[in-house]
XYZ file of N, CA and C in Angstrom:
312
model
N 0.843 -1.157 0.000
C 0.000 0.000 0.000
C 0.906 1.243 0.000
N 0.225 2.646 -0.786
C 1.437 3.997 -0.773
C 1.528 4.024 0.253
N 2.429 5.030 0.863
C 2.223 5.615 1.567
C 3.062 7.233 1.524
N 2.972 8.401 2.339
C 3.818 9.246 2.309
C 4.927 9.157 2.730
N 5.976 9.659 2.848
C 7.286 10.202 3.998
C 7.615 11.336 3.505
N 8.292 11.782 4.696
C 8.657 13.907 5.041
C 10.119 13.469 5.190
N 11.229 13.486 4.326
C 12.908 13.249 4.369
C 13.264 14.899 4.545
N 12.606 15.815 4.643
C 12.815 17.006 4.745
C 13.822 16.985 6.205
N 15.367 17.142 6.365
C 15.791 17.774 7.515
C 16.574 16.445 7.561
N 16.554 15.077 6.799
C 16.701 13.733 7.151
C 18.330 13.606 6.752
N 19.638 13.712 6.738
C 20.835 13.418 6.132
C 20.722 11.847 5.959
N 21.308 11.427 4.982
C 21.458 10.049 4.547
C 22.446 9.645 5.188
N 22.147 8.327 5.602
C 23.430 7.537 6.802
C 23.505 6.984 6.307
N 24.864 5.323 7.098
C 25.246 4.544 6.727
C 25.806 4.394 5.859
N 25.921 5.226 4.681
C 26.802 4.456 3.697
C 28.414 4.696 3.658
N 28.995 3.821 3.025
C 30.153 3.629 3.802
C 31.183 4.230 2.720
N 30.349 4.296 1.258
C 31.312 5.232 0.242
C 29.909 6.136 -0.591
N 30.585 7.259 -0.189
C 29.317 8.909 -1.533
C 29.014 8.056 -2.858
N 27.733 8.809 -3.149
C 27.786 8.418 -4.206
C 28.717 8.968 -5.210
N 28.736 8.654 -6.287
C 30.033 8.784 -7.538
C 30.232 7.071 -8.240
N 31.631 7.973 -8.835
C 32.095 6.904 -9.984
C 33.367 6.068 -9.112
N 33.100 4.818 -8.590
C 34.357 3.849 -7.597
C 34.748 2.925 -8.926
N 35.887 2.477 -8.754
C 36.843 0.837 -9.428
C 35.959 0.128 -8.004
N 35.161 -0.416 -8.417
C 35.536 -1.658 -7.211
C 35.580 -3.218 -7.226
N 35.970 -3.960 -6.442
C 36.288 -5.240 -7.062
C 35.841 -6.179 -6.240
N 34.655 -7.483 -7.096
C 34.164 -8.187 -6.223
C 35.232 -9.260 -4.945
N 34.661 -8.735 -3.853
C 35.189 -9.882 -2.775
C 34.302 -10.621 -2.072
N 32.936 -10.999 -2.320
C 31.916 -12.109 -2.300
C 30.704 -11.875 -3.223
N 30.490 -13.038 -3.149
C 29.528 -13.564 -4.145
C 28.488 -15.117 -3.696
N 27.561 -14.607 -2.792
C 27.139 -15.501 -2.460
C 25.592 -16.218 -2.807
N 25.351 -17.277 -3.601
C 24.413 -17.931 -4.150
C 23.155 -17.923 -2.995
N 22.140 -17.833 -3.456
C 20.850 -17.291 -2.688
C 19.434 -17.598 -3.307
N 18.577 -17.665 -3.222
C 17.119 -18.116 -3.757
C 16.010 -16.636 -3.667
N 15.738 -16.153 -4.784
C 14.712 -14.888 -4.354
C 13.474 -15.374 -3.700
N 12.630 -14.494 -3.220
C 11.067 -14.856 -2.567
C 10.487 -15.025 -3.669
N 10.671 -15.066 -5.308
C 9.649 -15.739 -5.776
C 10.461 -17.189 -6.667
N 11.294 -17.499 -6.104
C 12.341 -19.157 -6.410
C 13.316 -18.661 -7.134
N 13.580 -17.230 -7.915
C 14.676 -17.283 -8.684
C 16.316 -17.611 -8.243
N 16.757 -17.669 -8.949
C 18.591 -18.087 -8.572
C 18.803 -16.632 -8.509
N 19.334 -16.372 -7.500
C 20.353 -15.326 -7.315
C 21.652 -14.950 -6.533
N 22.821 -14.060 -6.634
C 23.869 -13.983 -6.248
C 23.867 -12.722 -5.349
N 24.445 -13.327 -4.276
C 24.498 -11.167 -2.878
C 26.293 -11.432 -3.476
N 26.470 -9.847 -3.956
C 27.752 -9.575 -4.843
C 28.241 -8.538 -3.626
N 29.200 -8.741 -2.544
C 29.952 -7.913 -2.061
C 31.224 -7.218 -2.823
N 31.009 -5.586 -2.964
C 32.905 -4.953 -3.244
C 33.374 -4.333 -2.222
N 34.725 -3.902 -2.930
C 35.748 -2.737 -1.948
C 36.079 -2.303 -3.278
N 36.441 -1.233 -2.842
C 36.774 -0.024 -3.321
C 38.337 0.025 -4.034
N 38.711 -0.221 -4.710
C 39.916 -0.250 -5.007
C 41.197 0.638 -5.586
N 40.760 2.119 -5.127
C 41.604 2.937 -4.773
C 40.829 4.119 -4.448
N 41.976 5.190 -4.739
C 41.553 6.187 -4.038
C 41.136 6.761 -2.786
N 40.143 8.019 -3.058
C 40.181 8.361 -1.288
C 39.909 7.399 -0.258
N 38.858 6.514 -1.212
C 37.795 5.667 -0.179
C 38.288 4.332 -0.551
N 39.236 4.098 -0.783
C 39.944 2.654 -0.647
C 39.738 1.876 0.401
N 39.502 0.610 0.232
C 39.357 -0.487 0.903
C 38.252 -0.283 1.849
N 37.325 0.814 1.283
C 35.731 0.506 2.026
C 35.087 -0.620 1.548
N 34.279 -0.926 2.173
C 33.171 -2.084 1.393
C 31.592 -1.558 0.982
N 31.319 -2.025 -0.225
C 29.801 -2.347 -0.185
C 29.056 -3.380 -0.649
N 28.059 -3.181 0.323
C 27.591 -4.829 0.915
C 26.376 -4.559 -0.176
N 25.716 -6.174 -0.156
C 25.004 -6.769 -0.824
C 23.777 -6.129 -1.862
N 24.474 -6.025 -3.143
C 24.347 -6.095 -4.506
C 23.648 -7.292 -4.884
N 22.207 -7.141 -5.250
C 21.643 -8.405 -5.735
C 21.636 -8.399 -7.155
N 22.218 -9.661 -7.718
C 21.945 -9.658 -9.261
C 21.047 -11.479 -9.406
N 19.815 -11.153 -9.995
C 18.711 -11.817 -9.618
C 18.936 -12.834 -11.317
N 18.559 -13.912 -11.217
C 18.701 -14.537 -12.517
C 17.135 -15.399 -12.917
N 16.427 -14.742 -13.180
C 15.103 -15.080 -13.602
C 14.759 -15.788 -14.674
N 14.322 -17.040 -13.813
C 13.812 -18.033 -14.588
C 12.627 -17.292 -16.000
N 11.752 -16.629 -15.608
C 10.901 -15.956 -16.702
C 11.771 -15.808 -17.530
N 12.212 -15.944 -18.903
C 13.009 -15.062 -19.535
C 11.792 -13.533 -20.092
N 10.471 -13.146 -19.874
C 10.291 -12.083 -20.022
C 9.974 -11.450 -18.703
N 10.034 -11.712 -17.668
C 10.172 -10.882 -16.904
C 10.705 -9.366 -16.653
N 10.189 -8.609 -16.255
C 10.663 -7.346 -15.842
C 12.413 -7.650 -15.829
N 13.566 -6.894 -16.233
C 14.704 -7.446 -15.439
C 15.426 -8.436 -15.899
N 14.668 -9.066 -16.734
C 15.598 -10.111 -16.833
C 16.837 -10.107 -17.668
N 17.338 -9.289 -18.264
C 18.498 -9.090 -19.061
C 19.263 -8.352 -18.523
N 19.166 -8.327 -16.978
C 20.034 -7.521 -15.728
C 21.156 -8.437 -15.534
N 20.942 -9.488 -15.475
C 21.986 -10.613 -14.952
C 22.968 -10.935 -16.186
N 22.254 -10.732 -17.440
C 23.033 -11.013 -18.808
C 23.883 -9.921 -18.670
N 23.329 -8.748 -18.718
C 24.381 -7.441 -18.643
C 25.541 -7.706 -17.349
N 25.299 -7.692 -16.336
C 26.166 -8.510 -15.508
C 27.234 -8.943 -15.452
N 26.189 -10.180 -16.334
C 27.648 -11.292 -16.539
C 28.594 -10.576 -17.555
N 28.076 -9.869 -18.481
C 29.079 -9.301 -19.965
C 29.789 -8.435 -18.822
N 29.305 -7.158 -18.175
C 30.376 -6.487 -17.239
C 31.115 -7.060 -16.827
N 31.244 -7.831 -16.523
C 32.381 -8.806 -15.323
C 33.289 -9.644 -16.629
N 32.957 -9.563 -17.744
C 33.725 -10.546 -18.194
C 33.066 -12.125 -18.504
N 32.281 -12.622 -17.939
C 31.637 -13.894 -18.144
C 31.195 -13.950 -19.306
N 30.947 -15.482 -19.787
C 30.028 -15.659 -20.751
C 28.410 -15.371 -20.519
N 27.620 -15.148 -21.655
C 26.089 -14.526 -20.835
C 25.344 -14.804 -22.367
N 26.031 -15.694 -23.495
C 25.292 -16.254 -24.468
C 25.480 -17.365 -24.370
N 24.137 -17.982 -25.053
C 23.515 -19.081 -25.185
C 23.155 -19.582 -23.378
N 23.261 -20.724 -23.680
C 23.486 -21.898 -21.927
C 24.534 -21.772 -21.260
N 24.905 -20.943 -20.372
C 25.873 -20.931 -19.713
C 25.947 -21.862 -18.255
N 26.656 -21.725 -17.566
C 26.857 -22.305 -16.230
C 27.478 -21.147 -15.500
N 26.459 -20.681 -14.129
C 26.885 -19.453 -13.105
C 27.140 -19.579 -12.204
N 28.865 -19.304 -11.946
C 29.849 -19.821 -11.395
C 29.834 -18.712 -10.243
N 29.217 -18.136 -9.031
C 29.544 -17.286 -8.223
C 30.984 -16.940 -8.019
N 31.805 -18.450 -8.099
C 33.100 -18.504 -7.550
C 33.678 -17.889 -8.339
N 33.953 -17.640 -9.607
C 34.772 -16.978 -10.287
C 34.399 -15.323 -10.907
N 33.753 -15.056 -10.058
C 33.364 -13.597 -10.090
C 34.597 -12.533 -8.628
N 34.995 -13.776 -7.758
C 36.020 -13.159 -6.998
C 36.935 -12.353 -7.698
N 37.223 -11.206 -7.344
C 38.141 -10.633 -8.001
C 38.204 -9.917 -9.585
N 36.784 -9.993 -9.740
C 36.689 -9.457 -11.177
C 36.362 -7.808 -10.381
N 36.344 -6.932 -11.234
C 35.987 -5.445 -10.953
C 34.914 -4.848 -12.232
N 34.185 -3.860 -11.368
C 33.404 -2.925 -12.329
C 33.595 -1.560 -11.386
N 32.708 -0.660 -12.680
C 33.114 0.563 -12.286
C 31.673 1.045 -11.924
């Protein structure tokens, strides 16, 4: 159901790097099930230079939907091409070898 909110006066917390443009480079990648059965991966980075080096940010969902028309679903294809993976035809999604890949 809507509802309103008043962020008027509210500063944004918690986050651990501003927004902007970071290098950062995956250091987990952990296999997971969405609430409606899809396969999905929680993608932890750090920051890999600069001011805000060796911050982290935590869990990045990249969702892999069985629908192929689903809302979204060519999120995980794009993904995989960012990182370097294969993301045509039948692939096999290897969480493990996403360690250490980087995006920007």
């Amino acid at each position: 159901m809507p509802f309103d909110m008043d962020f008027d006066g509210i500063e944004i917390g918690g986050m651990s790097v501003p927004p902007g443009k970071h290098n950062l480079r995956i250091i987990g990648a952990t296999e997971k099930t969405s609430k409606k059965g899809d396969p999905m991966v929680v993608v932890d980075y750090e920051v890999m230079d600069g001011p805000h080096c060796g911050r982290q940010i935590k869990f990045h969902y990249v969702v892999f939907f069985k629908d192929k028309n689903a809302p979204g679903a060519g999120m995980s294809k794009s993904y995989l091409k960012t990182i370097g993976l294969p993301c045509d035809g039948s692939v096999t999604v290897d969480p493990s070898k996403w360690i250490g890949r980087w995006v920007v």
